[in-house]
Amino acid sequence: MTYLAKPRLHHPTLPKNRRGYTRRDYEGAISTLCAGCGHDSISAALIQACFELDVEPHRVAKLSGIGCSSKTPTYFLGNSHGFNSVHGRMPSVLTGANLANRDLLYLGVSGDGDSASIGLGQFAHCMRRGVNMVYIVENNGVYGLTKGQFSATADRGSKSKRGVVNTDAAIDMAQLALQLGASFVARSFSGDKEQLVPLIKAAIEHRGAAFIDVVSPCVAFNNHAGSTKSYDYVREHNEAVNRLDVMVPRAAISAQYPPGSVRAITLHDGSTMLLHKLAADYDPGDRIRAMNYLAERQAQGQVVTGLLYAEAEPEDLHASLNTVSGPLNALGERELCPGAAALEKFNASLR
Amino acid sequence: MKATDIGNPDYFHKVVDCQWACPSHTPVPEYIRLIAAGRYGDAYLVNWKSNVFPGILGRTCDRPCEPACRRSRVEDADAREPVAICRLKRVAADQKEDIRARLPQPAAQRNGKRVACVGAGPASLTVARDLAPLGYEVVVLDGEQRAGGMIRSQIPKFRLPEEVIDEEVGYVLDLGVEFRGGQYVSSLRALLAEGWDAVFVGCGAPRGRDLELPGRREAAAHIHVGIDWLASVSFGHVTRVGKRVIVLGGGNTAMDCCRSAKRLGGEDVKVIVRSGFEEMKASPWEKEDAMHEGIPILNFLVPKAFLHEGGKLTGMTFEKVQAVYDANGRRSLIPTGEPDQAFACDEVLVAVGQENAFPWIERDLGIEFDRWGMPKLDPKTLQSTLPRVFFGGDAALGPKNIIWAVAHGHDAAISIDRHCHGEDVAVRPPPGVNLVSQKMGIHEWSYDNEIALDRRYRVPWRDVNVALKSIKVEVELGFDAKTAFREAQRCLNCDVQTVFSAKLCIECDACVDICPMDCITFTHGGEEQDLRSRLRAPAANLAQALYLADGLKTGRVMVKDEDVCLHCGLCAERCPTGAWDMQKFALDVTHAGPGCRDRRAPVRKVA
Ligand SMILES: Cc1cc2nc3c(=O)[nH]c(=O)nc-3n(C[C@H](O)[C@H](O)[C@H](O)COP(=O)(O)OP(=O)(O)OC[C@H]3O[C@@H](n4cnc5c(N)ncnc54)[C@H](O)[C@@H]3O)c2cc1C
Ligand SMILES: Cc1ncc(C[n+]2csc(CCOP(=O)(O)OP(=O)(O)O)c2C)c(N)n1
Ligand code: SF4
Ligand code: SF4
Ligand code: SF4
Ligand SMILES: [Mg+2]
C-alpha cells in the first residue's frame, strides 16, 4: 500500500474519451492492499475498460462482499455508486438493485472465499437467473483478508505458505458458472492486462450474466513455490484459447489478421468483438464442449484462459420476469397505483 | 535497443535536467532541499563550491537550467513553468548565516607554482578560487581599480547591488589571491617574460560594436556605445542622460541601457530593434522587466541615419522592414517600401553587439588565432597553442555569460593544475558518482516525495515609482522564507533516481498501475524508435532517455521513459519485492587538486 495519494499530475498526452474523461478520471481512492497484489491490477484493468468504453461513471453500481477483493471497488470508479455488502451476499443485493433499476451497469466484485465458500449458494442462483451484470471473482486461492487460509478454489495438493498441503478438492468457478447457465464465461490472469481488459469490455457489452474468473496472486500469502495461484505458476501453466479485441462502433478496424484465424462477433450496440483463435479446436459458442475442454485441461494441470463461452442472444432476468422496461424510480404515481379497478382485474386473474 | 548502462556517470546525470544544463553542473535539487529545510548556509556552500558566485548568479544568471527543468513539462498545459531555480539561489545567499569560517583558508604552504590571470572577471576569479587554496601563487591583474570584471562594470546596480559583488569577490581574494588593480596588461610578451608557470587570459570581450551611419561623426557627442556608457554609469562618470533616448539593439545590454536611462532622467526612452520581438536576443524576463518600467520596444526598424543640427543630435531615421522566410526557414529582413520613420531624440545608446579584441597579445608568441580573430583552443582544456597559456570566459567563446565564465574557470584550473604537475592536460578524470538508497522504512523516504501542485511563485518587485527614482535601488526583492519554501517544494527531486533491478521483479504490474505519469512499460524488446511508439504513453521527447532493463523471467523488457517522471517514488512504494528503489544520485564534479591528477600522492617504494 501507499500512504500518499497519487498526484493529480498526469502525462501531457493523456487522452480523453468521448465523454471528455481521461483514464485517470476513472480511478478511485489510493489502494490499501499489499504492494504487488493482483487485485490492484484487476482494478487497473476495470479502469482501463470503462475508460475505453466511454462509460459514464454515474451510471455504474459497484457491489461487493467481504475480503481484500471485495474492498477494491473503493479503488476504482470513485465517482460511481457502491455497496459493500455482507460476506457472500453481494449476488442478492446486486439482483435486487438490478431489478429496481435495470438501466445501470452492475459490477459485482468478489473473492474466491466470498463466492466459493460462504456465498456459493448466492453465486449459483444469481447465475441461474441470468442477472444482467459483470461478475468478477478475484481468485487467489486463499482468504487473503483473514491471513491466508486455503479457500475452496485452492487446488488439491497445493501448498500453503507454511508448507501445509491442501487435501480438499477444488471448485472451478468457471466450470460452475458454465454449468449454472451463465451466458458469458471467461477466465484470465491479473498479470495479463492485454487479455483481461478486452474480456472485461466484452463482459460489459454482454446483456446477461457475465462471469470472469481472474486468477489474482496474493503476494503476502500465496505466491510461493508449491502454490498454484502464484505469478510464476500461472505464467507457466496458462493456456490461452483465444484473444479478444473489442471495437467500439466508431473505431475503424485497421488490424490485419490471417484469414480463418479471426471471427468477428457483432455485439448488441454495434460494437464488434474480434476473436483470435489460439487453440484451433476451441469453440466458445458450445457450452458442453467448453465444459469438457476445461475439465480435460484441468486434469492435465493447465489453467485455461480466454473467452470460454458466450451466448449470442442471451436472455436476462428482466426478460424472464417480463418486468417494466424502465427503472422503478422513473415510474409515476399512475403506474404505481393504477386504481381499484386494475387491482380487481388482477385479483380476478388469480382466482 | 540495448539495456541501459546505469553505471555510466552521464546516464543519471542527464536525468537531473537542471544540473545537466548548468555549465558548472550545480547540484540544484540538493540545494533546493536544503533551502526547504531552512539550511540556507548549507545551500549557499553547495552553490559556492560549484558556481563561486551564488548571490550574484541568484540575481543575474542566464539560467539555462530553467528552460531544461522537468517541472515545466509535467504541469497542466495552461501554465507550465519551471522551478524558480535562479531566484531560490538568491534566497540561499540572502538568508544565510555568516559562512566565512566554513570557506577554505589561504594555503598554509605555497607549492612554488605561479599563475597570472589577466582580467578580474568571473573566469579569472574562478581560476584563482580553485588554485589558491592548493598553494598556487595566483596574481590577478586588471586595468580597472576593482575586481569583478563586467559583473562590476556592466551589470546595473539596480539588478545587482555593489555589496553583493564586494562580498563574493572578497571571498575569492581572501583566499590569499593577489589582486593588482589598475594594471592593464599591454604586452603578453612582457608578462610571459616574468616566468609564470601558467597564464590565464580572462580579459572578456571588451569592445562594443558601433554603427557607422550618416551623421555618426557629426553628432558624436550624444551617441554612445552601450557597454562603454554602462561602465561610465557604473563608475559614476555619467549621472544624467537627455530627456528623449533611443536605445538601438535587442539584447540584454540594450535592456540594461534603456532601464538605466530611465533612471538617469530619460523620460521618453524607447528601444528600437531590427528584428521582430520574438527573435530579440534578450532573455524573456529582461524584456518583461523593461516593459514593466514603461519602456516601449519597437520592432522591424533598421537604423538609417542620425539626424543633427549644428553639431547637435536631433533624431534618427529608420527603414521599415518585414521578416521573410525562404524554403530552408532562413529569415531575411526585406524593406516594406513604406516611407522611412523618424524619431526625435536627444541621445542614442548603441547596443548592437560586442566583440573580442586582443590588441595586447603579440601574434608571434606561438598563440594561433582563427580567421575571426579568436584564439585556437582545445575546447575541453582551453589550452592555447602556446602550452602554458589558457583562455576562458568571454575571451574564449565570445560574449556569453557569467556561468559559462565560471565553468571555463574550473576547466582551465584543472588544465593548469595538471600542466604544472607535468601531466597531460588532455586527460580528464571522470566525475565521482554516488547512488544512495533513500529508503528509511516501508513507505518512508529520506526526501519529501509528495508532489506539490503549486504554480510558480513570482518574485516581488519594488514599486516602479520608487525603483525608477534611483540607479542603485534594487528592483527585485527576493522571496521571503515562506514563499521560498513553497517554491522549493515544486522541485521534483530529479536527482532521486528510480533504479530498477530485473532479477527482483516478479512482473506484477503494480508499478505500471500506480505511476501517475505512465512512465513504465513491460513489453517485448525492439529498436528504440519502435519502442518509443508503443509504450504506455508515447515517448516523443527524443532528448530524454529510455531506461531499458532486460533479464526478466518472461523475456520481456522493462522500459521507463525518463521524460516526465515525477520522482514521486510511488513505483518503489508499490513494488512488493524492492525491484524499484529510489536512490539519490550525487555527482562529484572533479575540480583542480589532487583528485584531478594521475599521481594522487607520492607513493613510497617498498624495497
Ligand atoms: C551590459 C551587460 C549586462 C550583462 N548582464 C549579464 C547578466 O545579467 N548575466 C550574465 O550571466 N551575464 C551578463 N553579462 C555578460 C557577463 O558580464 C560576461 O559574460 C562575463 O562577465 C564574462 O566574464 P569574463 O571573466 O570572461 O570577463 P569579464 O567579466 O568581461 O572581465 C574581463 C576583465 O578583464 C579586464 N581586462 C581586459 N583586458 C585586459 C588587459 N589587457 N589587462 C588587464 N585587464 C584586462 C577588463 O577590465 C575586465 O575587468 C552582461 C554583459 C553586459 C555587457
Ligand atoms: C459472515 C462472515 N464470516 C466470516 C468472515 C471473515 N472473513 C473475512 S474475509 C474472509 C474471506 C475472504 O476471502 P476472499 O473472498 O477470497 O477474499 P480475499 O481477501 O482473498 O481477496 C472471511 C472468511 C466475515 N467477515 N464475515
Ligand atoms: S524539478 Fe527540480 S530537480 Fe527537476 S529539473 Fe527542475 S529544478 Fe531540477
Ligand atoms: S517515480 Fe515511479 S511512479 Fe513516480 S512518476 Fe517516476 S516512474 Fe512513475
Ligand atoms: S512492482 Fe516491482 S515486482 Fe511488480 S512489476 Fe513493478 S518492478 Fe516488478
Ligand atoms: Mg481470496
GROMACS .gro file of C-alpha atoms and ligand atoms in nm, chain B residues 17-18 28-29 69-71 83 85 491-492 494, ligand 3:
model
   20
  368ASP     CA    1   1.783   1.819  -1.625
  369CYS     CA    2   1.878   2.135  -1.440
  379VAL     CA    3   2.028   2.210  -0.796
  380PRO     CA    4   1.782   1.972  -0.626
  420CYS     CA    5   1.363   2.195  -1.580
  421ARG     CA    6   1.137   1.889  -1.576
  422ARG     CA    7   0.869   2.073  -1.377
  434VAL     CA    8   1.102   2.583  -1.074
  436ILE     CA    9   1.585   2.779  -0.960
  842CYS     CA   10   1.110   2.086  -0.726
  843LEU     CA   11   1.064   1.721  -0.820
  845CYS     CA   12   1.507   1.467  -1.008
  961SF4     S1   13   1.223   1.980  -1.094
  961SF4    FE1   14   1.394   2.033  -0.957
  961SF4     S2   15   1.549   1.872  -0.993
  961SF4    FE2   16   1.398   1.858  -1.159
  961SF4     S3   17   1.489   1.979  -1.327
  961SF4    FE3   18   1.354   2.118  -1.211
  961SF4     S4   19   1.483   2.213  -1.055
  961SF4    FE4   20   1.593   2.037  -1.136
   0.00000   0.00000   0.00000
